[in-house]
Tab-separated table of C-alpha atoms in Angstrom:
chain	number	residue	atom	x	y	z
A	1	UNK	CA	129.713	107.996	69.393
A	2	UNK	CA	130.559	108.115	72.996
A	3	UNK	CA	134.149	107.160	74.156
A	4	UNK	CA	133.916	104.518	77.204
A	5	UNK	CA	135.253	107.220	79.577
A	6	UNK	CA	132.625	109.812	78.361
A	7	UNK	CA	129.776	107.203	78.382
A	8	UNK	CA	130.238	106.221	82.158
A	9	UNK	CA	128.990	109.693	83.696
A	10	UNK	CA	126.109	109.546	81.295
A	11	UNK	CA	125.232	105.921	82.046
A	12	UNK	CA	125.293	106.570	85.827
A	13	UNK	CA	123.061	109.595	85.192
A	14	UNK	CA	120.664	107.391	83.216
A	15	UNK	CA	120.375	105.014	86.102
A	16	UNK	CA	120.048	107.833	88.613
A	17	UNK	CA	117.060	109.200	86.557
A	18	UNK	CA	115.488	105.692	86.490
A	19	UNK	CA	115.997	105.095	90.332
A	20	UNK	CA	114.936	108.549	91.448
A	21	UNK	CA	112.259	108.628	88.804
A	22	UNK	CA	110.610	105.556	90.032
A	23	UNK	CA	110.607	107.123	93.548
A	24	UNK	CA	109.164	110.642	92.429
A	25	UNK	CA	105.702	110.596	91.721
A	26	UNK	CA	102.860	113.132	91.595
A	27	UNK	CA	101.386	111.358	94.431
A	28	UNK	CA	104.486	112.045	96.637
A	29	UNK	CA	103.394	115.905	96.587
A	30	UNK	CA	99.976	114.930	98.121
A	31	UNK	CA	101.790	112.824	100.796
A	32	UNK	CA	104.208	115.808	101.328
A	33	UNK	CA	101.097	118.090	102.013
A	34	UNK	CA	99.616	115.445	104.446
A	35	UNK	CA	102.884	115.399	106.350
A	36	UNK	CA	103.178	119.266	106.273
A	37	UNK	CA	99.817	119.810	107.654
A	38	UNK	CA	100.047	117.352	110.329
A	39	UNK	CA	103.276	118.307	111.784
A	40	UNK	CA	105.290	121.320	112.758
A	41	UNK	CA	108.106	122.632	110.559
A	42	UNK	CA	110.748	120.771	112.785
A	43	UNK	CA	108.725	117.650	112.921
A	44	UNK	CA	108.375	117.784	109.062
A	45	UNK	CA	112.159	118.098	108.671
A	46	UNK	CA	112.699	115.184	111.124
A	47	UNK	CA	110.311	112.605	109.426
A	48	UNK	CA	111.587	113.291	106.110
A	49	UNK	CA	115.208	113.010	107.010
A	50	UNK	CA	114.670	109.977	109.201
A	51	UNK	CA	112.962	108.321	106.271
A	52	UNK	CA	115.541	109.271	103.984
A	53	UNK	CA	118.326	108.078	106.447
A	54	UNK	CA	116.562	104.665	106.614
A	55	UNK	CA	116.155	104.369	102.670
A	56	UNK	CA	119.740	105.349	102.289
A	57	UNK	CA	120.687	102.337	104.462
A	58	UNK	CA	118.498	100.062	102.568
A	59	UNK	CA	119.760	101.447	99.072
A	60	UNK	CA	123.273	100.492	100.365
A	61	UNK	CA	122.182	96.880	101.181
A	62	UNK	CA	120.065	96.517	98.032
A	63	UNK	CA	123.145	97.764	96.040
A	64	UNK	CA	125.478	95.207	97.455
A	65	UNK	CA	122.822	92.404	96.838
A	66	UNK	CA	122.276	93.571	93.356
A	67	UNK	CA	126.051	93.421	92.817
A	68	UNK	CA	126.114	90.053	94.150
A	69	UNK	CA	122.939	88.632	92.434
A	70	UNK	CA	121.956	90.684	89.408
A	71	UNK	CA	118.566	89.386	88.635
A	72	UNK	CA	115.537	90.511	86.994
A	73	UNK	CA	113.122	89.701	89.885
A	74	UNK	CA	115.438	91.202	92.524
A	75	UNK	CA	113.136	90.900	95.581
A	76	UNK	CA	112.432	87.246	94.558
A	77	UNK	CA	115.902	86.334	94.268
A	78	UNK	CA	117.381	88.109	97.339
A	79	UNK	CA	114.744	86.823	99.878
A	80	UNK	CA	114.986	83.279	98.116
A	81	UNK	CA	118.671	83.021	98.553
A	82	UNK	CA	118.488	84.260	102.211
A	83	UNK	CA	115.376	82.667	103.550
A	84	UNK	CA	114.113	80.028	101.041
A	85	UNK	CA	110.788	79.930	98.809
A	86	UNK	CA	108.207	80.356	101.458
A	87	UNK	CA	109.305	83.656	102.829
A	88	UNK	CA	110.463	85.002	99.472
A	89	UNK	CA	107.081	84.275	98.031
A	90	UNK	CA	105.069	85.789	100.809
A	91	UNK	CA	107.036	89.254	100.617
A	92	UNK	CA	106.650	89.211	96.766
A	93	UNK	CA	102.843	88.757	97.049
A	94	UNK	CA	102.962	91.648	99.480
A	95	UNK	CA	104.650	93.731	97.112
A	96	UNK	CA	102.156	92.789	94.191
A	97	UNK	CA	99.378	94.190	96.603
A	98	UNK	CA	101.352	97.222	96.949
A	99	UNK	CA	101.838	98.008	93.124
A	100	UNK	CA	98.112	98.533	92.331
A	101	UNK	CA	97.716	100.719	95.425
A	102	UNK	CA	100.493	102.978	94.707
A	103	UNK	CA	99.424	103.073	91.110
A	104	UNK	CA	95.804	103.973	92.073
A	105	UNK	CA	96.888	106.870	94.319
A	106	UNK	CA	99.134	108.033	91.540
A	107	UNK	CA	96.298	108.334	89.064
A	108	UNK	CA	94.094	109.816	91.617
A	109	UNK	CA	96.682	112.838	92.372
A	110	UNK	CA	97.393	113.222	88.662
A	111	UNK	CA	93.805	113.762	87.775
A	112	UNK	CA	93.334	116.093	90.586
A	113	UNK	CA	96.267	118.003	89.452
A	114	UNK	CA	95.343	118.382	85.827
A	115	UNK	CA	91.522	118.451	86.189
A	116	UNK	CA	90.623	120.061	89.620
A	117	UNK	CA	86.790	119.925	90.452
A	118	UNK	CA	86.136	117.258	87.666
A	119	UNK	CA	83.101	115.029	88.339
A	120	UNK	CA	83.291	111.513	89.590
A	121	UNK	CA	82.404	110.226	86.012
A	122	UNK	CA	85.035	112.398	84.305
A	123	UNK	CA	87.691	111.183	86.787
A	124	UNK	CA	86.741	107.499	86.036
A	125	UNK	CA	86.873	108.103	82.456
A	126	UNK	CA	90.266	109.956	82.497
A	127	UNK	CA	91.625	107.036	84.665
A	128	UNK	CA	90.414	104.583	82.087
A	129	UNK	CA	92.075	106.512	79.113
A	130	UNK	CA	95.095	107.025	81.086
A	131	UNK	CA	95.663	103.217	82.088
A	132	UNK	CA	94.580	102.194	78.622
A	133	UNK	CA	97.061	104.555	76.967
A	134	UNK	CA	99.864	103.359	79.070
A	135	UNK	CA	98.921	99.729	78.984
A	136	UNK	CA	98.787	99.973	75.125
A	137	UNK	CA	102.340	101.538	75.008
A	138	UNK	CA	103.659	98.700	77.069
A	139	UNK	CA	101.884	95.922	75.259
A	140	UNK	CA	103.358	97.526	72.017
A	141	UNK	CA	106.824	97.756	73.295
A	142	UNK	CA	106.837	101.568	73.208
A	143	UNK	CA	108.695	102.113	76.539
A	144	UNK	CA	110.068	105.535	77.212
A	145	UNK	CA	113.784	105.652	75.928
A	146	UNK	CA	116.302	106.041	78.552
A	147	UNK	CA	117.632	109.347	77.280
A	148	UNK	CA	114.044	110.677	77.038
A	149	UNK	CA	113.426	109.457	80.772
A	150	UNK	CA	116.807	111.207	81.879
A	151	UNK	CA	115.572	114.656	80.111
A	152	UNK	CA	112.129	114.428	81.596
A	153	UNK	CA	113.620	113.636	85.193
A	154	UNK	CA	116.169	116.607	84.885
A	155	UNK	CA	113.171	118.847	84.029
A	156	UNK	CA	111.148	117.418	87.089
A	157	UNK	CA	114.148	118.151	89.296
A	158	UNK	CA	114.681	121.831	87.898
A	159	UNK	CA	110.905	122.532	88.455
A	160	UNK	CA	110.763	121.044	91.857
A	161	UNK	CA	113.931	123.020	93.197
A	162	UNK	CA	112.803	126.065	91.498
A	163	UNK	CA	109.238	126.338	93.238
A	164	UNK	CA	110.851	125.278	96.513
A	165	UNK	CA	113.291	128.164	96.329
A	166	UNK	CA	110.400	130.511	95.509
A	167	UNK	CA	108.412	129.233	98.282
A	168	UNK	CA	111.161	129.497	100.993
A	169	UNK	CA	112.030	133.199	99.905
A	170	UNK	CA	108.568	134.655	99.041
A	171	UNK	CA	106.714	136.523	102.090
A	172	UNK	CA	104.700	133.969	103.889
A	173	UNK	CA	100.936	134.700	104.319
A	174	UNK	CA	100.178	135.986	107.601
A	175	UNK	CA	97.322	133.545	107.947
A	176	UNK	CA	99.424	130.475	107.839
A	177	UNK	CA	99.654	128.973	111.386
A	178	UNK	CA	103.063	127.729	112.521
A	179	UNK	CA	101.763	125.097	114.689
A	180	UNK	CA	100.717	121.596	113.544
A	181	UNK	CA	97.197	120.529	113.099
A	182	UNK	CA	95.586	119.431	116.364
A	183	UNK	CA	94.864	116.167	114.874
A	184	UNK	CA	98.593	115.528	114.061
A	185	UNK	CA	99.747	111.925	113.735
A	186	UNK	CA	102.378	110.431	115.732
A	187	UNK	CA	106.103	110.773	114.573
A	188	UNK	CA	106.313	107.049	113.823
A	189	UNK	CA	103.322	107.528	111.465
A	190	UNK	CA	105.017	110.432	109.884
A	191	UNK	CA	108.294	108.624	109.359
A	192	UNK	CA	106.189	105.623	107.901
A	193	UNK	CA	104.118	107.960	105.557
A	194	UNK	CA	107.301	109.601	104.533
A	195	UNK	CA	108.642	106.215	103.304
A	196	UNK	CA	106.106	106.504	100.503
A	197	UNK	CA	108.164	109.501	99.241
A	198	UNK	CA	111.175	107.302	98.755
A	199	UNK	CA	109.898	103.766	97.693
A	200	UNK	CA	110.581	102.453	94.227
A	201	UNK	CA	114.352	103.370	93.877
A	202	UNK	CA	115.285	99.783	93.972
A	203	UNK	CA	113.353	98.969	90.981
A	204	UNK	CA	116.369	100.164	88.981
A	205	UNK	CA	118.387	97.044	90.265
A	206	UNK	CA	117.344	94.513	87.450
A	207	UNK	CA	117.712	97.001	84.695
A	208	UNK	CA	121.617	96.837	84.510
A	209	UNK	CA	122.933	96.590	81.096
A	210	UNK	CA	126.164	94.700	81.882
A	211	UNK	CA	127.687	92.881	84.979
A	212	UNK	CA	130.140	95.962	85.400
A	213	UNK	CA	127.074	98.191	85.409
A	214	UNK	CA	125.271	96.042	88.008
A	215	UNK	CA	128.322	96.061	90.335
A	216	UNK	CA	128.910	99.834	90.175
A	217	UNK	CA	126.774	102.077	88.366
A	218	UNK	CA	123.358	100.600	89.452
A	219	UNK	CA	124.219	100.542	93.415
A	220	UNK	CA	125.703	104.017	93.294
A	221	UNK	CA	122.669	105.331	91.187
A	222	UNK	CA	120.524	104.069	94.143
A	223	UNK	CA	122.376	105.955	96.767
A	224	UNK	CA	122.483	109.164	94.674
A	225	UNK	CA	118.909	108.979	94.026
A	226	UNK	CA	117.853	108.612	97.506
A	227	UNK	CA	120.003	111.701	98.539
A	228	UNK	CA	118.673	113.616	95.653
A	229	UNK	CA	114.818	113.034	95.970
A	230	UNK	CA	115.605	113.517	100.002
A	231	UNK	CA	116.786	116.912	99.227
A	232	UNK	CA	113.873	117.721	96.719
A	233	UNK	CA	111.286	116.586	99.230
A	234	UNK	CA	112.704	118.275	102.258
A	235	UNK	CA	112.964	121.716	100.462
A	236	UNK	CA	109.552	121.429	98.684
A	237	UNK	CA	107.851	120.250	102.007
A	238	UNK	CA	109.166	123.184	103.930
A	239	UNK	CA	107.817	125.503	101.046
A	240	UNK	CA	104.506	123.904	101.294
A	241	UNK	CA	104.406	124.182	105.197
A	242	UNK	CA	105.364	127.832	104.861
A	243	UNK	CA	103.019	128.897	102.228
A	244	UNK	CA	99.841	127.024	102.625
A	245	UNK	CA	97.527	126.597	105.711
A	246	UNK	CA	96.948	123.125	107.109
A	247	UNK	CA	93.417	122.772	105.840
A	248	UNK	CA	94.557	123.052	102.160
A	249	UNK	CA	97.503	120.703	103.036
A	250	UNK	CA	95.230	118.160	104.356
A	251	UNK	CA	92.376	118.091	101.819
A	252	UNK	CA	94.081	119.203	98.389
A	253	UNK	CA	94.741	116.329	96.272
A	254	UNK	CA	97.494	118.339	94.415
A	255	UNK	CA	98.945	120.789	96.879
A	256	UNK	CA	101.940	121.402	94.779
A	257	UNK	CA	99.647	122.767	91.961
A	258	UNK	CA	97.997	125.110	94.588
A	259	UNK	CA	101.488	126.327	95.627
A	260	UNK	CA	102.463	126.971	92.060
A	261	UNK	CA	99.385	129.259	91.358
A	262	UNK	CA	99.854	131.120	94.790
A	263	UNK	CA	103.549	131.961	93.859
A	264	UNK	CA	103.184	132.648	90.135
A	265	UNK	CA	99.516	132.721	89.283
A	266	UNK	CA	98.261	130.769	86.150
A	267	UNK	CA	101.812	130.340	84.782
A	268	UNK	CA	102.684	128.471	88.170
A	269	UNK	CA	99.727	126.228	88.144
A	270	UNK	CA	100.675	125.194	84.453
A	271	UNK	CA	104.223	124.662	85.333
A	272	UNK	CA	103.330	122.432	88.558
A	273	UNK	CA	100.807	120.585	86.320
A	274	UNK	CA	103.614	119.862	83.980
A	275	UNK	CA	105.589	118.568	86.886
A	276	UNK	CA	102.708	116.163	87.649
A	277	UNK	CA	103.164	114.959	84.106
A	278	UNK	CA	106.720	114.553	84.207
A	279	UNK	CA	106.298	112.546	87.447
A	280	UNK	CA	103.625	110.213	85.870
A	281	UNK	CA	105.881	109.660	82.805
A	282	UNK	CA	108.920	108.666	85.003
A	283	UNK	CA	107.057	106.503	87.392
A	284	UNK	CA	103.642	104.786	86.235
A	285	UNK	CA	104.845	103.742	82.660
A	286	UNK	CA	108.307	102.319	83.700
A	287	UNK	CA	106.647	100.721	86.868
A	288	UNK	CA	103.937	99.044	84.861
A	289	UNK	CA	106.692	97.264	82.652
A	290	UNK	CA	108.891	96.634	85.629
A	291	UNK	CA	106.072	94.923	87.619
A	292	UNK	CA	104.767	92.945	84.621
A	293	UNK	CA	108.330	91.357	84.415
A	294	UNK	CA	107.856	90.362	88.016
A	295	UNK	CA	104.420	88.859	87.535
A	296	UNK	CA	105.686	87.024	84.427
A	297	UNK	CA	108.447	85.408	86.360
A	298	UNK	CA	106.079	84.346	88.981
A	299	UNK	CA	103.789	82.992	86.358
A	300	UNK	CA	106.711	81.091	84.816
A	301	UNK	CA	107.312	79.440	88.309
A	302	UNK	CA	103.754	78.484	88.571
A	303	UNK	CA	103.579	80.811	91.741
A	304	UNK	CA	100.235	82.470	91.034
A	305	UNK	CA	97.970	79.263	90.968
A	306	UNK	CA	97.791	76.916	88.086
A	307	UNK	CA	95.213	78.643	85.927
A	308	UNK	CA	96.471	82.230	86.642
A	309	UNK	CA	100.123	81.310	86.061
A	310	UNK	CA	99.013	79.621	82.706
A	311	UNK	CA	97.309	82.729	81.648
A	312	UNK	CA	99.795	85.251	82.846
A	313	UNK	CA	102.822	83.479	81.213
A	314	UNK	CA	101.978	84.316	77.824
A	315	UNK	CA	103.883	86.505	75.702
A	316	UNK	CA	103.427	88.513	72.696
A	317	UNK	CA	105.272	87.790	69.317
A	318	UNK	CA	107.823	90.415	70.397
A	319	UNK	CA	108.562	88.685	73.865
A	320	UNK	CA	106.434	91.286	75.822
A	321	UNK	CA	104.624	90.014	78.891
A	322	UNK	CA	101.219	91.330	77.458
A	323	UNK	CA	99.100	89.209	79.775
A	324	UNK	CA	100.845	90.461	82.974
A	325	UNK	CA	100.840	94.034	81.618
A	326	UNK	CA	97.060	93.920	81.033
A	327	UNK	CA	96.421	92.139	84.202
A	328	UNK	CA	98.249	94.745	86.335
A	329	UNK	CA	96.679	97.427	84.422
A	330	UNK	CA	93.164	96.123	84.954
A	331	UNK	CA	93.905	95.725	88.936
A	332	UNK	CA	95.375	99.383	88.931
A	333	UNK	CA	92.198	100.695	87.015
A	334	UNK	CA	89.833	98.981	89.331
A	335	UNK	CA	91.661	100.157	92.458
A	336	UNK	CA	91.668	103.697	90.938
A	337	UNK	CA	88.026	103.559	90.599
A	338	UNK	CA	87.654	102.455	94.367
A	339	UNK	CA	90.064	105.089	95.458
A	340	UNK	CA	88.326	107.990	93.367
A	341	UNK	CA	84.893	106.938	94.481
A	342	UNK	CA	85.566	106.997	97.970
A	343	UNK	CA	88.204	109.733	98.204
A	344	UNK	CA	90.586	107.129	99.797
A	345	UNK	CA	93.874	108.615	98.304
A	346	UNK	CA	95.373	109.313	101.850
A	347	UNK	CA	94.463	106.149	103.404
A	348	UNK	CA	95.471	103.987	100.568
A	349	UNK	CA	98.964	105.869	100.474
A	350	UNK	CA	99.333	105.154	104.195
A	351	UNK	CA	98.533	101.565	103.724
A	352	UNK	CA	100.891	101.372	100.762
A	353	UNK	CA	103.636	103.028	102.713
A	354	UNK	CA	103.192	100.772	105.685
A	355	UNK	CA	103.460	97.519	103.510
A	356	UNK	CA	106.329	98.678	101.564
A	357	UNK	CA	108.305	99.691	104.636
A	358	UNK	CA	107.526	96.063	105.844
A	359	UNK	CA	109.106	94.809	102.619
A	360	UNK	CA	112.151	96.981	103.199
A	361	UNK	CA	112.786	95.445	106.523
A	362	UNK	CA	112.797	92.044	104.793
A	363	UNK	CA	115.577	93.524	102.442
A	364	UNK	CA	117.557	94.604	105.460
A	365	UNK	CA	117.244	91.121	107.155
A	366	UNK	CA	118.107	89.271	103.898
A	367	UNK	CA	121.382	91.415	103.368
A	368	UNK	CA	122.602	90.464	106.739
A	369	UNK	CA	122.439	86.733	105.553
A	370	UNK	CA	123.636	87.366	102.097
A	371	UNK	CA	126.752	89.512	102.766
A	372	UNK	CA	128.168	86.330	104.378
A	373	UNK	CA	128.057	84.253	101.161
A	374	UNK	CA	131.512	83.024	100.175
A	375	UNK	CA	133.134	83.789	96.847
A	376	UNK	CA	134.380	87.099	95.168
A	377	UNK	CA	133.521	90.229	96.674
A	378	UNK	CA	131.186	92.265	94.570
A	379	UNK	CA	132.206	95.572	93.203
A	380	UNK	CA	129.999	97.511	95.532
A	381	UNK	CA	130.122	97.249	99.376
A	382	UNK	CA	127.726	98.460	101.821
A	383	UNK	CA	130.351	98.888	104.628
A	384	UNK	CA	127.921	99.023	107.234
A	385	UNK	CA	128.184	96.970	110.408
A	386	UNK	CA	125.813	94.002	110.461
A	387	UNK	CA	123.988	94.898	113.898
A	388	UNK	CA	122.990	98.204	112.131
A	389	UNK	CA	120.827	96.230	109.815
A	390	UNK	CA	119.550	93.863	112.455
A	391	UNK	CA	118.185	97.209	114.246
A	392	UNK	CA	116.945	98.693	110.807
A	393	UNK	CA	114.922	95.558	110.117
A	394	UNK	CA	113.352	95.650	113.570
A	395	UNK	CA	112.795	99.402	113.291
A	396	UNK	CA	111.223	99.083	109.823
A	397	UNK	CA	108.816	96.558	111.269
A	398	UNK	CA	107.664	98.803	113.824
A	399	UNK	CA	107.378	101.690	111.739
A	400	UNK	CA	105.386	99.747	109.338
A	401	UNK	CA	103.232	98.625	112.099
A	402	UNK	CA	102.555	102.139	113.636
A	403	UNK	CA	101.649	103.357	110.098
A	404	UNK	CA	99.151	100.837	109.577
A	405	UNK	CA	97.668	101.115	112.915
A	406	UNK	CA	97.482	105.161	112.542
A	407	UNK	CA	96.150	104.798	108.922
A	408	UNK	CA	93.474	102.213	109.625
A	409	UNK	CA	92.551	102.946	113.366
A	410	UNK	CA	89.097	101.697	113.819
A	411	UNK	CA	88.656	100.725	109.997
A	412	UNK	CA	87.623	97.128	110.743
A	413	UNK	CA	87.195	96.386	106.949
A	414	UNK	CA	90.679	97.521	106.126
A	415	UNK	CA	92.106	95.402	108.971
A	416	UNK	CA	89.950	92.386	107.879
A	417	UNK	CA	91.026	92.747	104.177
A	418	UNK	CA	94.786	92.792	105.179
A	419	UNK	CA	94.340	89.873	107.491
A	420	UNK	CA	92.700	87.888	104.690
A	421	UNK	CA	95.224	88.868	102.160
A	422	UNK	CA	98.124	87.882	104.743
A	423	UNK	CA	96.560	84.268	105.180
A	424	UNK	CA	95.983	83.856	101.606
A	425	UNK	CA	99.582	84.917	100.811
A	426	UNK	CA	101.028	82.648	103.555
A	427	UNK	CA	98.934	79.674	102.341
A	428	UNK	CA	99.745	80.197	98.644
A	429	UNK	CA	103.533	80.414	99.284
A	430	UNK	CA	103.455	77.314	101.539
A	431	UNK	CA	101.698	75.411	98.631
A	432	UNK	CA	103.751	76.870	95.830
A	433	UNK	CA	107.026	75.890	97.918
A	434	UNK	CA	105.792	72.440	98.676
A	435	UNK	CA	104.923	71.713	95.340
A	436	UNK	CA	108.379	73.083	93.878
A	437	UNK	CA	110.105	70.737	96.394
A	438	UNK	CA	107.944	67.845	95.466
A	439	UNK	CA	108.790	68.245	91.732
A	440	UNK	CA	112.440	68.840	92.643
A	441	UNK	CA	112.461	65.432	94.594
A	442	UNK	CA	110.736	63.652	91.801
A	443	UNK	CA	113.334	64.969	89.293
A	444	UNK	CA	116.172	63.683	91.344
A	445	UNK	CA	114.621	60.323	91.828
A	446	UNK	CA	114.165	60.036	88.080
């Protein structure tokens, strides 16, 4: 048995593993390759550090909101308390759109890492087996134990830093140009795409085991996680830039596996394929369960339409939101088919990064309002001046817009789809909020 004093560091490590593990995905190494291929070494360092610094401020803000308002659907709770139902629902719908997009990119990169050169049919079959297996585990309640997730994440960190060190000290191939690709994206786009590397760290917030953990361990775990993954990405990105040519970085779905093979041959390829597996285990499985709880909570509020809410609010005999899990798995699989068939992983990653940055801007704005709530101060305080978060919210909105603009450019279909979604999300959030207000007024009248 662990004594309380011995248990606290282990508990903090578990929360760090969850937070950082949700941010580190196999697809992040593809994004690192895109950034390394499009920018000079100095620009690469800048975009990773800039995105990390912004996410560190977001982590401080979310940590304080988590300490004040520990809740399962964190984003829903924070924005609702700050701006009301309509705004909260709109941003929650945006996040629900991002989830299958990110999952699809993760599936595509994982398959590219383990089965390079596989046909379209084999990739779709592999995606089906993978998603079906993970959905089955979640429906059966077989989530990855926290101790196992901590061990897997520690292995992922060790592998990532080890190959980063090898890539930074090994003789660089003479053919690798030092300059950026002529088609390099803007720095604003680079920062926005680098956000993809960090997103998801806040999913640890609703997983606190106790009020004390919500006020101390969970907020600090997010701060530590952002710093840790930032160091991992910076070192690995520099190794990719140093060792691989821009053409490989821009076109390979799994540049980390290419780097491993170049450094150590077949054993290096196997090791980096193992890294992809570890990243998948720490991200996709836990993410599916966490997102399903968010969907289930919205369904209980009847916030997904009457018929859809009735279907998605169903739980299994074990109390597991099975309908929500299967719905998310199905959406992720269909999106993965679309990404695989059109080789759209890079575009979808850019769109997902832009939308998620937009959501983080809303977090910063809500923190400005919630930190003024009366009552007992939480156990964790951001201690960052309010004007900083005002600037951060505006900066996040600008970076999100630049990322979407550079990613979609003349893609009329993409812009149209986003416009239709935004209108539908705004209309649905208005109708749901109006219906809830009417029901509350009727209850008070009775």
